[in-house]
Amino acid sequence: MTDVTTPTDQAVDETAGEPAPTDAAPAAARHRARFHPLTVAAVERLTDDAVAVTFEIPDELLEEYRFEPGQHLTVRAMIQGQEVRQSYSICQSRGAAGMEHLRRVAVARVPEGRMSTFLNDVVAPGDVLDVMTPLGSFTCPTRPDGIRHHVAIAAGSGITPVIALLTTALEEEPGSRATLLFGNRRTSSIMFLEELEDLKNRFPGRFQLITVLSREAQDVELFHGRLDRERLEAIFGALVPVDQVDEWYLCGPFGMVTGAEELLLERGVDPGHVHHEIFHVDDGTAPKRPVVVDTGAPPEATVTINLDGRTTVIPMPSRDETILDATLRVRPDAPYSCTGGVCGTCRARVVAGEVRMDRNYALEPEEVAAGIVLACQSHPVTDAVSLDYDA
Ligand code: FES
C-alpha cells in the first residue's frame, strides 16, 4: 500500500496555529471544494441496481452548493472501518422546480463497489453524510437566446450528468433542441426512463430520445446493439446529421467515449464543442504501482502547497509517489476522490517548478496549458515545486 498515513515531522506548516480561514479569506480560498455534513432527504429507487440520493442544503450553504449542470458531488463515508470517497453526478437541472434546497445524485451499483453498495442498500432518509461542494468541468454555458442543437451520447449511468445538461439546455434556451443517443443493456436497466419520457412531453418537438439496447430485441435493427463506431455512423447518417449539431456531450465507459470522440473529430467537429466525461477508465496503461516511502529518508524533491489559505512545505523522499500521497501525510484536508485521474477533484495550479502527470482524463487542454494539474497523477520533475489549490 502507498504509505499515506505516517505523519512526518519534516513537513512545515507555515501558518500552523493560525485560525481557520474566515470570511476575510481570499475569495478563491472561500470557494475551494470542501466537505460539509448533509442530511439525506430522500432515496428513490431508479432501477434494480441504481438509486437517486437527495441531500438537503441548509440556507447558509446554498451558495457553496450552487452548481453547473454536468458537475458532480463527492460523498465520503466510513465503511467497514475505512474511509471511502466516490463522486456522483448531480442529476437535476439548474432550475429544477422545488429543488433549490436539494441536490440529487444518482448511484449505480458497481460490483465490489463499497460506496455504491452502501448508498443502494444502507443509506436512508435522515442519515447524515459528508458531501463535497460541486466540482467538474463537464459543463457548457447556456445562452438564453441560443438556437442550438445539443446532442448527447451516453451509456448506462453516463446518463446522470447528461440529464442535467440536456434538461437545463431545454429549460434555459427556448430556441434550442436536444437529442439523446442512450445505450443500455435492456429496458429494465434504463435509469431515468420516466423522466426522459416526461421531457418529450414537456418539450414537444424539441427533445428526441434514441434508445439503443444491447441485450433486448428492438423493432428497428439499428437500435439493437452497442453504441459503437459502426452504429453511431449509421445513426448519424439516418437521424442526426453531424453538421447540424452545435454541442456534443459524451459520457459513459472509456471505450464508448473515446470511440465517439474519435469519430466526431474525424468528421471535422471542432473539439471545443465536444464535451466528455469518462466514468470508467480502461486505457490499457499499467495500474499505478503502490509506492512505499521511507519518510525519514533525505528528500528527492520539495513540494510547497497553498491550500485553503495555508502554506505547507512537504519533503518528498521519492519522486515516484504522487504529490497527492505526499500531501495527505500532512494535509489530510487536501481534496481528492477517484485517485485515478478521472474526476478532477484534486486539481491545483503549478505556480513554480515543473511536474509530470501519469495520466489525465479530467482536464481540458487549455487547463493544462494554464498550469492546472491533477495532484493524484503528478510527480515533481524539478527539485522544488509549488502548487496552489486555491488559484
Ligand atoms: S482525485 Fe480524481 S482526478 Fe485526482
Coordinates of C-alpha atoms and ligand atoms in Angstrom, one line a residue:
M1 CA 0.0 0.0 0.0
T2 CA 1.1 3.5 -0.6
D3 CA 2.3 5.0 2.7
V4 CA 0.0 7.9 3.2
T5 CA -0.7 7.6 6.9
T6 CA 2.6 8.0 8.7
P7 CA 3.0 11.6 9.9
T8 CA 6.3 13.2 9.3
D9 CA 7.9 15.9 11.4
Q10 CA 9.8 17.2 8.4
A11 CA 6.8 19.0 6.9
V12 CA 6.5 22.7 7.7
D13 CA 3.1 24.3 8.0
E14 CA 3.9 27.9 7.6
T15 CA 0.7 29.1 9.1
A16 CA 0.1 26.3 11.6
G17 CA -1.7 27.6 14.7
E18 CA -3.5 30.3 12.8
P19 CA -7.2 30.4 12.9
A20 CA -9.1 28.7 10.1
P21 CA -9.9 31.0 7.2
T22 CA -12.9 33.2 7.8
D23 CA -15.0 35.4 5.5
A24 CA -11.9 37.7 5.3
A25 CA -10.0 34.9 3.5
P26 CA -9.4 35.4 -0.2
A27 CA -12.4 34.6 -2.4
A28 CA -10.6 31.8 -4.2
A29 CA -9.9 30.1 -0.8
R30 CA -13.5 30.5 0.3
H31 CA -14.7 28.8 -2.9
R32 CA -12.4 25.8 -2.8
A33 CA -14.3 22.5 -2.7
R34 CA -14.8 21.3 0.8
F35 CA -16.9 18.7 2.7
H36 CA -20.0 19.5 4.7
P37 CA -22.3 17.1 6.6
L38 CA -25.6 17.0 4.7
T39 CA -28.8 15.2 5.7
V40 CA -30.3 12.7 3.2
A41 CA -33.7 13.9 2.3
A42 CA -34.7 11.0 0.0
V43 CA -33.6 7.8 -1.5
E44 CA -35.5 6.8 -4.6
R45 CA -35.0 3.5 -6.5
L46 CA -34.4 4.1 -10.2
T47 CA -33.7 0.5 -11.3
D48 CA -32.9 -2.7 -9.5
D49 CA -29.3 -1.5 -9.3
A50 CA -29.5 2.2 -9.0
V51 CA -30.9 4.8 -6.6
A52 CA -31.1 8.6 -6.6
V53 CA -30.0 10.1 -3.3
T54 CA -31.1 13.6 -2.5
F55 CA -29.4 15.8 0.1
E56 CA -30.8 18.8 1.9
I57 CA -28.9 22.0 1.6
P58 CA -29.3 24.4 4.5
D59 CA -29.7 28.2 3.8
E60 CA -26.2 29.0 4.9
L61 CA -24.6 26.5 2.4
L62 CA -26.8 27.4 -0.6
E63 CA -24.1 29.5 -2.2
E64 CA -21.4 26.7 -1.8
Y65 CA -23.6 24.1 -3.4
R66 CA -24.6 26.2 -6.4
F67 CA -23.6 24.1 -9.4
E68 CA -23.2 24.0 -13.1
P69 CA -25.1 21.2 -14.8
G70 CA -22.7 18.3 -15.5
Q71 CA -20.8 18.8 -12.2
H72 CA -20.6 16.1 -9.5
L73 CA -20.6 15.8 -5.7
T74 CA -18.1 13.6 -3.9
V75 CA -19.5 11.6 -1.0
R76 CA -17.3 10.5 1.9
A77 CA -18.2 7.8 4.4
M78 CA -16.6 5.3 6.8
I79 CA -17.5 1.9 5.5
Q80 CA -16.3 -1.2 7.4
G81 CA -13.7 0.9 9.2
Q82 CA -12.3 2.5 6.1
E83 CA -12.8 5.9 4.6
V84 CA -14.3 5.7 1.2
R85 CA -14.9 8.5 -1.3
Q86 CA -16.8 8.4 -4.6
S87 CA -18.0 11.1 -7.0
Y88 CA -21.6 11.1 -8.3
S89 CA -23.1 13.4 -10.9
I90 CA -25.8 15.8 -10.0
C91 CA -28.9 14.7 -11.9
Q92 CA -31.2 17.7 -11.7
S93 CA -31.4 20.8 -13.9
R94 CA -30.1 24.1 -12.6
G95 CA -33.6 25.5 -12.2
A96 CA -35.5 22.3 -11.3
A97 CA -38.7 23.3 -9.6
G98 CA -38.8 22.9 -5.8
M99 CA -35.1 21.8 -5.8
E100 CA -33.3 24.9 -4.7
H101 CA -32.5 23.4 -1.3
L102 CA -31.9 19.9 -2.6
R103 CA -29.1 18.3 -4.5
R104 CA -29.8 14.9 -6.1
V105 CA -27.2 12.4 -7.3
A106 CA -27.7 9.0 -9.0
V107 CA -25.8 6.0 -7.8
A108 CA -25.5 2.9 -10.0
R109 CA -24.3 -0.2 -8.1
V110 CA -20.8 -1.2 -9.1
P111 CA -19.7 -4.8 -8.5
E112 CA -17.5 -4.8 -5.4
G113 CA -18.1 -1.0 -5.1
R114 CA -18.3 -0.2 -1.4
M115 CA -19.8 3.2 -1.7
S116 CA -22.4 2.3 -4.3
T117 CA -23.4 -0.7 -2.3
F118 CA -23.7 1.4 0.8
L119 CA -25.8 4.0 -0.9
N120 CA -28.0 1.5 -2.6
D121 CA -28.6 -0.8 0.4
V122 CA -27.9 1.0 3.6
V123 CA -28.4 4.8 3.5
A124 CA -31.9 6.1 4.4
P125 CA -33.6 9.5 4.7
G126 CA -32.4 11.3 7.9
D127 CA -28.8 9.9 7.6
V128 CA -26.0 12.4 7.5
L129 CA -23.1 12.0 5.1
D130 CA -20.1 14.2 4.2
V131 CA -20.6 15.7 0.8
M132 CA -18.1 17.8 -1.1
T133 CA -19.2 21.0 -2.8
P134 CA -19.8 20.7 -6.6
L135 CA -16.8 20.2 -8.9
G136 CA -16.2 19.2 -12.5
S137 CA -15.6 20.7 -15.9
F138 CA -18.1 18.6 -18.0
T139 CA -20.2 21.7 -18.4
C140 CA -21.4 24.1 -21.2
P141 CA -22.8 27.6 -20.5
T142 CA -26.3 28.1 -21.7
R143 CA -27.4 31.0 -23.9
P144 CA -31.0 32.2 -23.4
D145 CA -31.1 33.5 -26.9
G146 CA -29.3 30.5 -28.4
I147 CA -30.7 28.4 -31.2
R148 CA -28.6 25.3 -30.9
H149 CA -28.8 21.5 -31.3
H150 CA -27.4 19.8 -28.3
V151 CA -26.6 16.1 -28.8
A152 CA -25.6 13.7 -26.0
I153 CA -24.2 10.1 -26.5
A154 CA -24.5 8.3 -23.2
A155 CA -24.4 4.7 -21.9
G156 CA -25.7 3.3 -18.7
S157 CA -25.0 5.6 -15.7
G158 CA -23.4 8.1 -18.1
I159 CA -26.9 9.5 -18.3
T160 CA -26.6 11.2 -14.8
P161 CA -24.7 14.4 -15.8
V162 CA -26.3 14.3 -19.3
I163 CA -29.9 14.5 -18.0
A164 CA -28.9 17.7 -16.0
L165 CA -27.1 19.2 -19.1
L166 CA -29.9 18.5 -21.6
T167 CA -32.8 19.4 -19.3
T168 CA -31.1 22.7 -18.4
A169 CA -30.4 23.5 -22.1
L170 CA -34.1 22.9 -22.9
E171 CA -35.3 25.0 -20.0
E172 CA -32.9 27.9 -20.4
E173 CA -32.7 28.0 -24.2
P174 CA -36.2 28.1 -25.6
G175 CA -35.0 28.2 -29.1
S176 CA -32.8 25.1 -28.8
R177 CA -33.4 21.4 -29.1
A178 CA -31.7 18.3 -27.8
T179 CA -31.2 14.7 -28.8
L180 CA -30.0 11.8 -26.6
L181 CA -28.5 8.6 -28.0
F182 CA -28.7 6.4 -25.0
G183 CA -27.2 2.9 -24.8
N184 CA -28.3 0.3 -22.3
R185 CA -28.4 -3.4 -21.9
R186 CA -32.2 -3.7 -21.6
T187 CA -35.2 -1.6 -20.8
S188 CA -35.3 -2.5 -17.2
S189 CA -31.8 -1.2 -16.7
I190 CA -32.5 2.3 -18.1
M191 CA -32.0 5.0 -15.5
F192 CA -34.5 7.9 -15.6
L193 CA -36.6 6.3 -18.3
E194 CA -39.8 8.0 -16.9
E195 CA -38.1 11.4 -16.7
L196 CA -36.8 11.1 -20.2
E197 CA -40.3 10.3 -21.5
D198 CA -41.6 13.3 -19.5
L199 CA -39.0 15.5 -21.3
K200 CA -40.6 14.6 -24.6
N201 CA -44.0 15.7 -23.3
R202 CA -42.6 18.9 -21.7
F203 CA -40.7 19.9 -24.8
P204 CA -42.7 18.6 -27.8
G205 CA -40.6 18.7 -30.9
R206 CA -37.5 19.8 -29.0
F207 CA -36.3 16.6 -27.4
Q208 CA -35.6 13.4 -29.2
L209 CA -34.7 10.2 -27.4
I210 CA -33.0 7.4 -29.3
T211 CA -32.6 4.3 -27.1
V212 CA -30.2 1.5 -28.2
L213 CA -30.3 -1.8 -26.3
S214 CA -27.6 -4.4 -26.5
R215 CA -29.4 -7.4 -24.9
E216 CA -33.1 -6.9 -25.8
A217 CA -34.5 -7.1 -29.3
Q218 CA -35.7 -3.9 -30.9
D219 CA -38.3 -3.4 -33.7
V220 CA -35.7 -1.4 -35.6
E221 CA -32.4 -3.3 -36.0
L222 CA -30.4 0.0 -36.0
F223 CA -31.3 0.3 -32.3
H224 CA -30.2 -3.1 -31.3
G225 CA -26.5 -3.5 -30.2
R226 CA -23.8 -1.3 -28.7
L227 CA -23.2 2.3 -29.3
D228 CA -20.0 1.5 -31.2
R229 CA -18.5 3.3 -34.1
E230 CA -20.4 1.4 -36.8
R231 CA -23.8 2.0 -35.1
L232 CA -23.0 5.7 -34.4
E233 CA -22.1 6.2 -38.1
A234 CA -25.4 4.6 -39.1
I235 CA -27.4 6.7 -36.7
F236 CA -25.7 9.9 -37.8
G237 CA -26.4 9.0 -41.4
A238 CA -30.1 8.3 -40.8
L239 CA -31.1 10.6 -37.9
V240 CA -28.5 13.0 -36.6
P241 CA -26.6 14.8 -39.3
V242 CA -23.3 15.7 -37.7
D243 CA -23.0 19.1 -39.4
Q244 CA -26.3 20.2 -37.8
V245 CA -25.1 19.7 -34.2
D246 CA -23.7 22.6 -32.2
E247 CA -22.7 20.9 -28.9
W248 CA -21.8 17.3 -28.2
Y249 CA -21.8 15.6 -24.8
L250 CA -20.2 12.2 -24.4
C251 CA -20.5 10.3 -21.2
G252 CA -20.0 6.6 -20.2
P253 CA -17.3 3.9 -20.3
F254 CA -13.9 4.8 -21.7
G255 CA -14.2 2.9 -25.0
M256 CA -17.5 4.4 -25.9
V257 CA -16.4 8.0 -25.1
T258 CA -13.1 7.8 -26.9
G259 CA -14.6 5.9 -29.9
A260 CA -17.3 8.5 -30.3
E261 CA -14.9 11.4 -29.9
E262 CA -12.5 10.0 -32.5
L263 CA -15.4 9.6 -34.9
L264 CA -16.6 13.2 -34.4
L265 CA -13.1 14.7 -34.8
E266 CA -12.7 12.7 -38.0
R267 CA -15.9 14.2 -39.2
G268 CA -14.4 17.6 -38.7
V269 CA -16.3 18.6 -35.5
D270 CA -14.4 21.3 -33.6
P271 CA -13.0 19.7 -30.4
G272 CA -14.1 22.8 -28.5
H273 CA -17.7 21.7 -29.0
V274 CA -17.2 18.1 -27.8
H275 CA -17.6 17.8 -24.1
H276 CA -16.8 14.5 -22.4
E277 CA -16.7 12.7 -19.1
I278 CA -15.4 9.2 -18.6
F279 CA -16.9 7.0 -15.8
H280 CA -14.5 4.0 -16.0
V281 CA -11.0 4.1 -17.4
D282 CA -9.6 1.1 -19.1
D283 CA -7.0 2.6 -21.3
G284 CA -4.5 -0.3 -21.2
T285 CA -2.0 1.6 -19.1
A286 CA -0.5 -0.3 -16.2
P287 CA -2.2 0.4 -12.9
K288 CA -0.4 2.8 -10.6
R289 CA 2.1 0.8 -8.6
P290 CA 1.8 1.2 -4.8
V291 CA 4.8 3.3 -3.6
V292 CA 6.1 2.8 -0.2
V293 CA 8.3 5.6 1.0
D294 CA 10.7 6.0 3.9
T295 CA 9.6 9.3 5.3
G296 CA 12.9 9.7 7.2
A297 CA 15.0 9.5 4.0
P298 CA 16.5 12.7 2.5
P299 CA 14.1 14.4 0.2
E300 CA 14.4 14.0 -3.6
A301 CA 12.1 17.0 -4.0
T302 CA 10.2 19.5 -2.0
V303 CA 6.6 20.5 -2.7
T304 CA 5.1 23.7 -1.3
I305 CA 1.3 23.8 -1.3
N306 CA -1.1 26.6 -0.7
L307 CA -4.4 25.1 0.4
D308 CA -7.3 27.0 2.0
G309 CA -5.0 30.0 2.6
R310 CA -2.4 27.9 4.4
T311 CA 1.1 27.2 3.0
T312 CA 2.8 23.9 3.8
V313 CA 6.2 22.7 2.7
I314 CA 6.4 18.9 2.2
P315 CA 9.6 17.0 1.6
M316 CA 9.2 14.1 -0.8
P317 CA 11.5 11.1 -0.2
S318 CA 10.7 9.7 -3.6
R319 CA 9.6 11.3 -6.9
D320 CA 7.8 8.0 -7.6
E321 CA 5.0 8.8 -5.2
T322 CA 2.4 11.2 -6.2
I323 CA 2.2 14.8 -4.9
L324 CA -1.3 13.9 -3.5
D325 CA 0.0 11.0 -1.5
A326 CA 2.9 13.1 -0.1
T327 CA 0.5 15.9 0.7
L328 CA -2.0 13.7 2.5
R329 CA 0.6 12.8 5.1
V330 CA 0.5 16.3 6.5
R331 CA -2.6 17.9 4.9
P332 CA -5.4 15.4 5.1
D333 CA -7.8 18.2 4.1
A334 CA -6.3 18.1 0.5
P335 CA -9.2 17.4 -1.9
Y336 CA -9.4 14.1 -3.8
S337 CA -11.8 11.4 -4.8
C338 CA -11.0 8.9 -7.5
T339 CA -7.2 9.0 -7.3
G340 CA -7.3 7.8 -10.9
G341 CA -7.0 11.0 -13.0
V342 CA -10.7 10.9 -13.9
C343 CA -12.8 13.1 -11.5
G344 CA -10.7 16.3 -11.3
T345 CA -11.3 16.8 -7.6
C346 CA -7.5 17.1 -6.8
R347 CA -6.8 19.8 -9.4
A348 CA -4.3 22.5 -8.5
R349 CA -2.2 25.1 -10.3
V350 CA 1.6 24.8 -10.6
V351 CA 3.0 28.2 -9.7
A352 CA 6.7 27.2 -9.6
G353 CA 8.7 24.3 -10.8
E354 CA 7.6 21.5 -13.1
V355 CA 5.6 18.3 -12.7
R356 CA 4.7 15.4 -14.9
M357 CA 1.3 13.6 -14.8
D358 CA 0.9 9.9 -15.3
R359 CA -2.5 10.3 -17.0
N360 CA -5.3 12.9 -17.3
Y361 CA -8.9 12.3 -18.2
A362 CA -10.3 15.2 -16.3
L363 CA -8.6 18.4 -17.6
E364 CA -9.1 20.2 -20.9
P365 CA -6.0 21.0 -22.9
E366 CA -6.4 24.7 -22.2
E367 CA -6.5 24.0 -18.4
V368 CA -3.2 22.0 -18.7
A369 CA -1.8 24.8 -20.8
A370 CA -2.7 27.2 -17.9
G371 CA -0.7 25.1 -15.5
I372 CA -3.5 23.1 -13.9
V373 CA -2.6 19.6 -12.9
L374 CA -4.1 16.6 -11.1
A375 CA -2.2 16.1 -7.8
C376 CA -3.2 12.4 -7.8
Q377 CA -1.2 11.9 -11.0
S378 CA 1.6 14.4 -10.5
H379 CA 5.2 13.8 -9.7
P380 CA 7.9 16.5 -9.3
V381 CA 10.3 17.0 -12.2
T382 CA 12.2 19.9 -10.7
D383 CA 13.7 19.7 -7.2
A384 CA 11.2 22.3 -5.9
V385 CA 7.6 22.6 -6.9
S386 CA 4.8 24.9 -5.7
L387 CA 1.1 24.0 -6.1
D388 CA -1.8 26.4 -5.4
Y389 CA -5.1 24.6 -4.7
D390 CA -6.8 27.9 -4.2
A391 CA -5.9 29.5 -7.5
Ligands
FES1 S1 -8.6 12.5 -7.3 FE1 -9.8 12.2 -9.2 S2 -8.5 13.1 -10.7 FE2 -7.3 13.2 -8.9

